[in-house]
Amino acid sequence: MTKVKSQLEYFQDLMALRESLPSGKTWRIAVASGKGGVGKTNFSLNLAMVIADHAKVLLLDGDPGLADLHLMMGVSPKRHWGHYLDGEVDFDGLLMKDVFGLDFIHGFSGIPSMNWIQSGAMERIISELHGPKGSVYDAQIIDVGAGLSESTIALTTTVDQVVLILTPELTSLADAYSTLKTIKKYNPAQEVVVVVNQAEKEQEAIHTHAQLCRVSEQFLGIRPAFCGFLPKDPNIPKALMQQKPIKKAYPQSPYVQNLQGVLINLRRQKDLS
């Protein structure tokens, strides 16, 4: 009889896999949030495009079942991770090449909920991302699903850097703390940094980060680095209506200008870790 894995054993196996994979030059970033509606996916897409101005980038939609990154890009992928897991295509067959200057892999679209613990699916995906084909990229940006599903936790505990997106809203703050706590539970060494979205001013973003740190220092003994903020920008809904990234539709917008500064801070924090 096949032994049934516990959740703890599942994550221990994932971390053992991560440690066994060769380290390389690829910068792997998972973008996470405690709740939906905080601008995580928009951030993932436009961050990937900013990096792609000077590097080879792979953007992945890591949301199981509710993948929607392609809608913001105005593309219609023919393949997603489910086809790879079913053996219909290999890693190369998943790629949409040179979309806004980067390569893109669509997430899980319209497939039933998967038993991540018993299926071995996430181990296969992570092996590909850290293997020879995934490692040809200078950076991988993974837009993980909101919340704390097993797949989301796996993707946020096996990367170089997690960017935690939150807004000044109290509910976003509470959910971001829960996400941070869970990530650190399964990988205490995982680097997590904070970006505040939809802030009116920088001072509001700094205050939001300080609120999170007060709780995380008290209960977790950690203070995640603040890597900047993104303002409320009326151009964002306009770009979404056009199904274009804001960097493409409104390259001089306040959001895109601030995003350049966020990238500088992310690189600086990466070099310090």
CSV table of C-alpha atoms in Angstrom, one decimal, residues 115-263:
chain,number,residue,atom,x,y,z
A,115,ASN,CA,-4.3,16.7,-4.6
A,116,TRP,CA,-0.9,18.5,-4.5
A,117,ILE,CA,0.3,16.4,-1.6
A,118,GLN,CA,-0.1,13.0,-3.1
A,119,SER,CA,0.2,13.7,-6.9
A,120,GLY,CA,3.8,14.8,-7.0
A,121,ALA,CA,2.8,17.5,-9.4
A,122,MET,CA,4.4,20.4,-7.6
A,123,GLU,CA,7.7,18.6,-7.3
A,124,ARG,CA,7.7,18.1,-11.1
A,125,ILE,CA,7.0,21.8,-11.7
A,126,ILE,CA,9.6,23.0,-9.3
A,127,SER,CA,12.2,20.6,-10.8
A,128,GLU,CA,11.5,22.1,-14.3
A,129,LEU,CA,11.8,25.7,-13.0
A,130,HIS,CA,15.1,24.9,-11.4
A,131,GLY,CA,16.3,22.6,-14.1
A,132,PRO,CA,18.4,23.3,-17.2
A,133,LYS,CA,15.4,24.6,-19.3
A,134,GLY,CA,14.2,27.0,-16.5
A,135,SER,CA,17.7,28.1,-15.7
A,136,VAL,CA,18.4,29.6,-19.1
A,137,TYR,CA,16.5,32.7,-17.9
A,138,ASP,CA,18.0,35.6,-15.9
A,139,ALA,CA,14.8,35.9,-13.9
A,140,GLN,CA,11.6,34.0,-13.3
A,141,ILE,CA,8.6,35.9,-12.0
A,142,ILE,CA,5.9,33.6,-10.5
A,143,ASP,CA,2.4,35.1,-9.9
A,144,VAL,CA,1.1,32.7,-7.2
A,145,GLY,CA,-2.5,32.3,-6.2
A,146,ALA,CA,-3.9,34.4,-3.4
A,147,GLY,CA,-4.4,32.7,-0.1
A,148,LEU,CA,-2.6,29.8,1.4
A,149,SER,CA,-3.2,26.7,-0.8
A,150,GLU,CA,-0.6,24.0,-0.8
A,151,SER,CA,0.6,25.0,-4.3
A,152,THR,CA,1.0,28.6,-3.3
A,153,ILE,CA,3.0,27.7,-0.2
A,154,ALA,CA,5.2,25.4,-2.3
A,155,LEU,CA,6.0,28.1,-4.8
A,156,THR,CA,6.6,30.7,-2.1
A,157,THR,CA,9.1,28.5,-0.2
A,158,THR,CA,11.3,27.4,-3.0
A,159,VAL,CA,12.4,30.7,-4.6
A,160,ASP,CA,15.1,33.3,-4.0
A,161,GLN,CA,12.7,36.0,-3.0
A,162,VAL,CA,9.1,36.4,-2.1
A,163,VAL,CA,7.5,39.8,-2.8
A,164,LEU,CA,4.5,40.2,-0.5
A,165,ILE,CA,2.0,42.7,-1.9
A,166,LEU,CA,-0.5,44.4,0.5
A,167,THR,CA,-2.5,47.6,0.6
A,168,PRO,CA,-3.2,50.0,3.5
A,169,GLU,CA,-6.6,48.2,4.2
A,170,LEU,CA,-6.8,46.4,7.5
A,171,THR,CA,-8.0,43.2,5.9
A,172,SER,CA,-5.0,43.1,3.5
A,173,LEU,CA,-2.6,43.8,6.4
A,174,ALA,CA,-4.1,40.9,8.5
A,175,ASP,CA,-4.0,38.5,5.5
A,176,ALA,CA,-0.4,39.5,4.6
A,177,TYR,CA,0.7,38.7,8.1
A,178,SER,CA,-0.9,35.2,7.9
A,179,THR,CA,0.9,34.6,4.6
A,180,LEU,CA,4.2,35.7,6.0
A,181,LYS,CA,3.7,33.5,9.1
A,182,THR,CA,2.9,30.5,6.9
A,183,ILE,CA,5.9,31.0,4.6
A,184,LYS,CA,8.2,31.2,7.5
A,185,LYS,CA,6.7,28.2,9.2
A,186,TYR,CA,7.6,26.0,6.2
A,187,ASN,CA,10.9,27.7,5.3
A,188,PRO,CA,12.3,29.9,8.1
A,189,ALA,CA,15.2,31.0,5.8
A,190,GLN,CA,12.9,32.2,3.0
A,191,GLU,CA,13.5,35.9,2.1
A,192,VAL,CA,10.3,37.9,2.1
A,193,VAL,CA,10.1,41.6,1.3
A,194,VAL,CA,7.1,43.9,1.2
A,195,VAL,CA,5.7,46.2,-1.4
A,196,VAL,CA,2.7,48.4,-0.6
A,197,ASN,CA,0.2,48.9,-3.4
A,198,GLN,CA,-2.6,51.4,-3.9
A,199,ALA,CA,-1.1,53.9,-1.4
A,200,GLU,CA,-2.1,57.6,-1.6
A,201,LYS,CA,1.4,58.7,-0.6
A,202,GLU,CA,4.7,57.2,0.4
A,203,GLN,CA,4.1,58.0,4.1
A,204,GLU,CA,0.9,55.9,4.0
A,205,ALA,CA,3.0,53.0,2.6
A,206,ILE,CA,5.7,53.4,5.2
A,207,HIS,CA,3.0,53.4,7.9
A,208,THR,CA,1.4,50.2,6.5
A,209,HIS,CA,4.8,48.5,6.5
A,210,ALA,CA,5.5,49.6,10.0
A,211,GLN,CA,2.1,48.1,11.1
A,212,LEU,CA,3.0,44.8,9.6
A,213,CYS,CA,6.4,44.8,11.2
A,214,ARG,CA,5.1,45.6,14.7
A,215,VAL,CA,3.1,42.3,14.5
A,216,SER,CA,5.7,40.2,12.8
A,217,GLU,CA,8.5,41.3,15.2
A,218,GLN,CA,6.3,40.6,18.2
A,219,PHE,CA,5.1,37.1,17.2
A,220,LEU,CA,7.7,36.0,14.6
A,221,GLY,CA,10.8,37.9,15.5
A,222,ILE,CA,11.3,39.1,12.0
A,223,ARG,CA,11.0,42.4,10.1
A,224,PRO,CA,10.6,42.0,6.4
A,225,ALA,CA,12.3,44.7,4.3
A,226,PHE,CA,10.3,47.5,2.7
A,227,CYS,CA,11.0,47.6,-1.0
A,228,GLY,CA,8.8,50.5,-2.0
A,229,PHE,CA,5.2,51.4,-2.9
A,230,LEU,CA,3.0,51.8,-5.9
A,231,PRO,CA,0.5,54.6,-6.0
A,232,LYS,CA,-3.2,54.6,-7.0
A,233,ASP,CA,-3.0,55.3,-10.7
A,234,PRO,CA,-6.1,56.0,-12.8
A,235,ASN,CA,-4.3,54.6,-15.8
A,236,ILE,CA,-4.4,51.0,-14.3
A,237,PRO,CA,-8.1,50.4,-15.0
A,238,LYS,CA,-7.7,52.0,-18.5
A,239,ALA,CA,-4.9,49.6,-19.3
A,240,LEU,CA,-7.0,46.7,-18.0
A,241,MET,CA,-9.9,47.6,-20.2
A,242,GLN,CA,-7.4,47.6,-23.2
A,243,GLN,CA,-6.0,44.2,-22.0
A,244,LYS,CA,-2.6,45.7,-22.1
A,245,PRO,CA,0.0,46.0,-19.3
A,246,ILE,CA,0.2,49.5,-18.0
A,247,LYS,CA,3.9,49.6,-18.9
A,248,LYS,CA,2.9,49.1,-22.5
A,249,ALA,CA,-0.2,51.3,-22.5
A,250,TYR,CA,1.1,54.2,-20.3
A,251,PRO,CA,4.9,53.8,-19.9
A,252,GLN,CA,5.2,57.3,-18.2
A,253,SER,CA,2.5,56.7,-15.7
A,254,PRO,CA,3.2,57.2,-11.9
A,255,TYR,CA,2.8,53.4,-11.4
A,256,VAL,CA,5.5,52.5,-13.9
A,257,GLN,CA,7.8,55.2,-12.6
A,258,ASN,CA,7.5,53.9,-9.1
A,259,LEU,CA,8.0,50.3,-10.3
A,260,GLN,CA,11.4,51.2,-11.5
A,261,GLY,CA,12.4,52.2,-8.0
A,262,VAL,CA,10.8,49.1,-6.5
A,263,LEU,CA,13.0,47.0,-8.8
